[in-house]
Amino acid sequence: MSRRRTATRTTLRIALASAAVAGAVLAPVSSAFATPQTSSVAAAHKSGPIRTYKLPDGSRAGVHEPKAGHFQVAVSKGDIMLALLDDKRPYATVHNLFVEMDTRNGRVTWVEQKNIGLGTDKGNRYTRGKFVTNRLLPGGNRAVVYQQSQYAYTAYVIWDGKLAKVLDRAHPTVLTGKHGDYLVRLNPRLGQVTAVKDKGSNGQGPVTPVCFVEKKQDIGAGTLAVLTNSAKGPEVWLKDMGDRSVIVGHLDRKHPSLPKSAGIIAKITDINTAQPKLITKVEGGSARYATTLFPKLPKGCTVVNHVK
């Protein structure tokens, strides 16, 4: 990397950090679940665990520290690995348990899936966030909602004593219920959860589309743009490429461009059309403007206040 690019990146990070919009969301947790692996624990970790937890189902959670300050937890039974927890996915479902790792110290906690959100501690504040509500939904579903930051919520959807899915910004819906005929949806910015009968889930027609799409684009100067499109319009999160948990800028309909103090140009154009655009310029002088198209919404999705 050239000295000029390094200097530009450093200047940009400082400038954007000072101009970042208050309340920008943190990166949400992934909604994927670990599945049993055929690989052995010994193959995944050359050194032994620094400590081990015995889980109620007879499995064990071994805490490893492959790199100083970064932890991994191998959940296993015998020599067979059932799940691997790390910084990107610090939780998993193992049999009837929901197992979590505190990424700060590798501490392991667990709870029966049916009891998520029913404990007096309301869940792990660090891994899940601040407890908001635990409410019953149509179809025998239950949603436990947590808040990570001002505009970032997750919802743990439980049906029949099992965790159906963790809903977040990237995965806001799930089909669940006895026949998978209820569509549970989270508004990740407001924390509102709804459940409606989905007529198309049993072959009676098309399944209700998920009206949320995401695209990632390197815009230069060490900055990653995460572009999302939904029925409420386009949004952009600007992140530092070196540490993607750091959000240094946020654009949406109410704030379609960065302030001049940011040191770069970033703005959303064609904001009320079916194909919004992100215009950026991260270097001065004769550097060209770059245009990035937002991803199109799936068929069947309608944009609020859409203008052709």
XYZ file of C-alpha atoms in Angstrom:
308
model
C 0.000 0.000 0.000
C 1.419 3.426 -0.964
C 2.199 6.137 1.601
C -0.473 8.296 -0.016
C -3.159 5.605 0.382
C -2.120 4.937 3.982
C -2.276 8.640 4.829
C -5.658 8.983 3.089
C -7.078 6.048 5.017
C -5.844 7.404 8.373
C -7.189 10.899 7.654
C -10.504 9.490 6.435
C -11.021 7.342 9.525
C -10.399 10.279 11.862
C -12.633 12.624 9.861
C -15.503 10.168 9.489
C -15.370 9.138 13.125
C -15.893 12.760 14.176
C -18.780 13.177 11.756
C -20.481 9.814 12.235
C -24.212 9.940 12.793
C -25.191 9.258 16.400
C -26.834 5.918 16.975
C -25.257 4.058 14.044
C -25.910 0.377 14.561
C -23.352 -2.196 15.506
C -22.878 -5.211 13.350
C -25.671 -7.582 14.169
C -25.200 -11.147 15.210
C -25.466 -13.806 12.562
C -28.678 -15.825 12.478
C -26.996 -19.029 11.243
C -26.739 -22.002 13.611
C -23.903 -24.418 14.012
C -24.496 -27.958 12.803
C -22.706 -31.107 13.929
C -19.287 -31.455 12.267
C -17.523 -34.684 11.318
C -14.112 -33.187 12.104
C -12.568 -33.968 15.456
C -11.706 -31.494 18.185
C -8.030 -32.447 17.958
C -7.974 -31.529 14.246
C -9.481 -28.102 14.940
C -7.158 -27.220 17.827
C -3.562 -28.372 18.141
C -3.309 -27.219 21.759
C -5.592 -28.213 24.589
C -8.330 -25.981 26.047
C -7.500 -23.368 28.661
C -10.656 -24.411 30.525
C -13.608 -26.753 29.984
C -17.315 -26.551 30.824
C -19.478 -29.656 31.259
C -22.924 -29.139 29.714
C -26.160 -30.741 31.000
C -26.574 -32.915 27.879
C -23.242 -34.666 28.518
C -21.238 -32.667 25.992
C -18.281 -30.444 26.866
C -17.350 -26.890 25.868
C -13.599 -26.400 25.622
C -12.342 -22.808 25.569
C -9.320 -22.188 23.331
C -7.297 -19.023 22.821
C -5.567 -19.454 19.427
C -4.610 -15.792 19.452
C -4.166 -13.476 22.451
C -7.522 -11.925 23.313
C -9.447 -13.995 20.722
C -11.350 -17.037 21.916
C -12.973 -20.087 20.375
C -15.206 -22.658 22.029
C -15.380 -26.217 20.733
C -18.553 -27.992 21.869
C -18.004 -31.733 21.574
C -19.098 -35.147 22.699
C -16.239 -37.587 22.799
C -13.988 -36.725 19.869
C -16.816 -35.418 17.670
C -17.278 -31.661 17.397
C -20.905 -30.504 17.614
C -20.342 -26.752 17.254
C -17.571 -24.184 17.087
C -18.148 -20.722 18.560
C -15.981 -17.741 17.644
C -16.032 -13.932 17.364
C -18.293 -13.974 14.296
C -20.788 -16.526 15.627
C -20.585 -16.685 19.419
C -23.600 -18.978 19.887
C -25.105 -22.243 18.675
C -27.945 -24.648 19.373
C -26.732 -27.999 20.690
C -29.437 -30.603 21.243
C -31.951 -28.811 23.522
C -29.464 -26.145 24.659
C -28.605 -22.653 23.481
C -24.877 -22.186 24.150
C -23.201 -18.749 24.185
C -19.626 -17.506 24.411
C -18.638 -14.129 25.839
C -16.172 -12.891 23.205
C -14.366 -10.747 25.763
C -13.123 -13.608 27.936
C -14.346 -16.898 26.454
C -16.814 -17.525 29.301
C -19.489 -20.054 28.319
C -23.121 -19.901 29.424
C -26.107 -21.986 28.358
C -29.847 -22.214 28.749
C -32.510 -24.641 27.588
C -33.964 -23.327 24.349
C -37.513 -23.263 25.736
C -36.335 -21.058 28.636
C -34.677 -18.313 26.575
C -35.809 -14.972 27.962
C -37.559 -16.524 30.978
C -34.640 -16.308 33.424
C -34.407 -13.648 36.103
C -31.254 -12.256 34.439
C -33.167 -11.792 31.133
C -30.265 -13.288 29.171
C -26.605 -12.403 28.707
C -26.414 -8.614 28.374
C -23.170 -8.666 26.424
C -23.888 -11.347 23.841
C -27.558 -10.544 23.402
C -27.841 -6.900 24.448
C -30.416 -5.231 26.679
C -33.612 -7.217 27.286
C -36.667 -5.462 25.808
C -39.644 -7.819 25.838
C -40.807 -11.428 25.848
C -44.173 -11.771 24.142
C -46.466 -14.442 22.757
C -47.295 -14.353 19.044
C -50.000 -16.029 16.928
C -49.398 -19.653 16.010
C -47.915 -20.546 19.399
C -44.733 -18.620 18.717
C -42.822 -16.549 21.247
C -40.395 -13.674 20.568
C -37.693 -12.512 22.969
C -36.339 -9.128 21.848
C -32.988 -7.582 22.761
C -31.463 -4.217 21.848
C -27.780 -3.885 20.865
C -27.781 -0.138 20.176
C -30.199 2.705 19.422
C -31.345 1.290 16.071
C -30.283 -2.356 16.263
C -32.507 -5.124 17.648
C -32.498 -8.914 17.540
C -35.361 -11.299 18.235
C -35.123 -14.911 19.385
C -38.154 -16.776 17.988
C -39.160 -19.878 19.967
C -41.767 -22.417 18.904
C -42.583 -25.675 20.678
C -39.688 -25.186 23.084
C -37.126 -24.862 20.279
C -35.263 -21.836 18.981
C -36.520 -21.391 15.409
C -34.167 -18.574 14.451
C -32.425 -15.419 15.623
C -33.805 -12.502 13.618
C -31.694 -9.419 12.910
C -31.087 -6.782 10.236
C -29.692 -9.259 7.721
C -32.255 -12.007 8.483
C -35.511 -10.289 9.556
C -38.035 -13.110 8.879
C -38.641 -16.792 9.515
C -41.405 -19.252 8.618
C -42.309 -21.294 11.690
C -45.215 -22.951 13.478
C -46.578 -26.506 13.378
C -46.606 -26.576 9.583
C -44.237 -23.681 8.971
C -47.280 -21.589 8.105
C -46.595 -18.475 10.203
C -44.338 -15.714 8.959
C -42.594 -13.983 11.871
C -41.034 -10.640 10.991
C -38.751 -8.295 12.956
C -38.376 -4.578 12.344
C -34.642 -4.471 13.186
C -34.592 -0.692 13.674
C -37.554 -0.481 16.047
C -37.625 -3.923 17.650
C -41.235 -4.636 16.649
C -42.128 -8.286 15.945
C -45.237 -9.498 14.092
C -46.527 -12.955 13.120
C -49.108 -13.537 10.376
C -50.577 -16.605 8.708
C -48.613 -17.235 5.513
C -50.978 -18.703 2.927
C -48.223 -19.596 0.518
C -46.078 -21.712 2.825
C -47.964 -24.978 2.150
C -47.911 -24.910 -1.623
C -50.979 -22.675 -1.906
C -49.078 -19.911 -3.676
C -45.807 -17.988 -3.578
C -44.198 -17.519 -0.174
C -44.199 -13.928 1.088
C -40.925 -12.415 -0.156
C -38.274 -11.106 2.216
C -38.115 -7.432 1.252
C -34.545 -6.829 2.328
C -31.359 -7.097 0.252
C -27.742 -6.251 1.027
C -24.598 -5.505 -0.966
C -21.016 -4.769 0.115
C -18.627 -2.537 -1.843
C -15.042 -1.390 -1.261
C -15.135 2.360 -2.047
C -11.433 2.952 -1.473
C -9.286 4.582 1.222
C -9.828 1.580 3.501
C -13.613 2.020 3.633
C -16.323 -0.601 3.085
C -19.848 0.478 2.113
C -22.664 -1.861 3.169
C -25.698 -0.962 1.047
C -29.136 -2.237 2.031
C -32.484 -1.806 0.310
C -35.900 -2.423 1.831
C -39.475 -1.209 1.575
C -38.411 1.832 3.614
C -35.765 2.798 1.087
C -31.978 2.590 0.764
C -29.474 2.822 3.601
C -25.667 2.782 3.729
C -23.310 1.913 6.570
C -19.687 2.973 6.071
C -17.221 0.728 7.904
C -13.477 0.666 8.422
C -11.994 -2.198 6.378
C -9.458 -2.911 9.114
C -12.113 -3.305 11.808
C -15.588 -3.842 10.369
C -17.218 -3.518 13.761
C -16.399 0.211 13.570
C -19.134 2.139 11.745
C -17.901 5.563 10.701
C -20.872 6.854 8.736
C -24.558 6.203 8.017
C -26.834 7.410 5.201
C -30.565 6.985 4.669
C -33.554 8.964 3.392
C -33.399 11.457 6.223
C -29.625 11.841 5.966
C -28.796 11.136 2.287
C -25.265 12.593 2.337
C -22.274 12.977 4.627
C -21.520 16.429 6.066
C -18.635 18.420 4.540
C -16.601 17.845 7.701
C -16.364 14.144 6.810
C -13.584 14.868 4.336
C -15.064 12.709 1.550
C -18.179 12.763 -0.599
C -20.801 10.067 -0.068
C -24.464 10.547 -0.998
C -27.504 8.579 -2.109
C -29.186 9.696 -5.339
C -32.433 8.520 -7.007
C -33.478 7.760 -3.462
C -37.205 7.212 -4.162
C -36.765 5.058 -7.264
C -36.466 1.321 -7.740
C -32.712 1.683 -8.409
C -31.022 4.074 -5.946
C -27.325 4.900 -6.388
C -24.456 5.626 -4.021
C -22.094 8.337 -5.276
C -18.667 8.474 -3.594
C -15.353 10.289 -3.897
C -12.758 9.406 -1.280
C -9.725 11.187 -2.710
C -9.235 14.849 -3.615
C -7.834 16.480 -6.709
C -8.725 14.955 -10.052
C -10.019 11.690 -8.585
C -13.226 10.520 -10.242
C -16.624 10.017 -8.659
C -17.660 6.383 -8.258
C -21.232 5.117 -8.654
C -22.488 1.985 -6.916
C -25.974 0.646 -7.658
C -28.098 -0.546 -4.748
C -29.391 -4.120 -5.039
C -32.918 -4.400 -6.438
C -35.748 -5.576 -4.213
C -37.186 -9.049 -4.919
C -40.307 -9.366 -7.048
C -43.431 -8.628 -5.030
C -41.830 -6.001 -2.773
C -43.172 -2.452 -2.864
C -41.108 0.598 -1.983
C -42.839 3.043 0.344
C -43.234 6.474 -1.337
C -41.920 4.940 -4.553
C -41.665 7.393 -7.464
C -41.303 5.985 -10.976
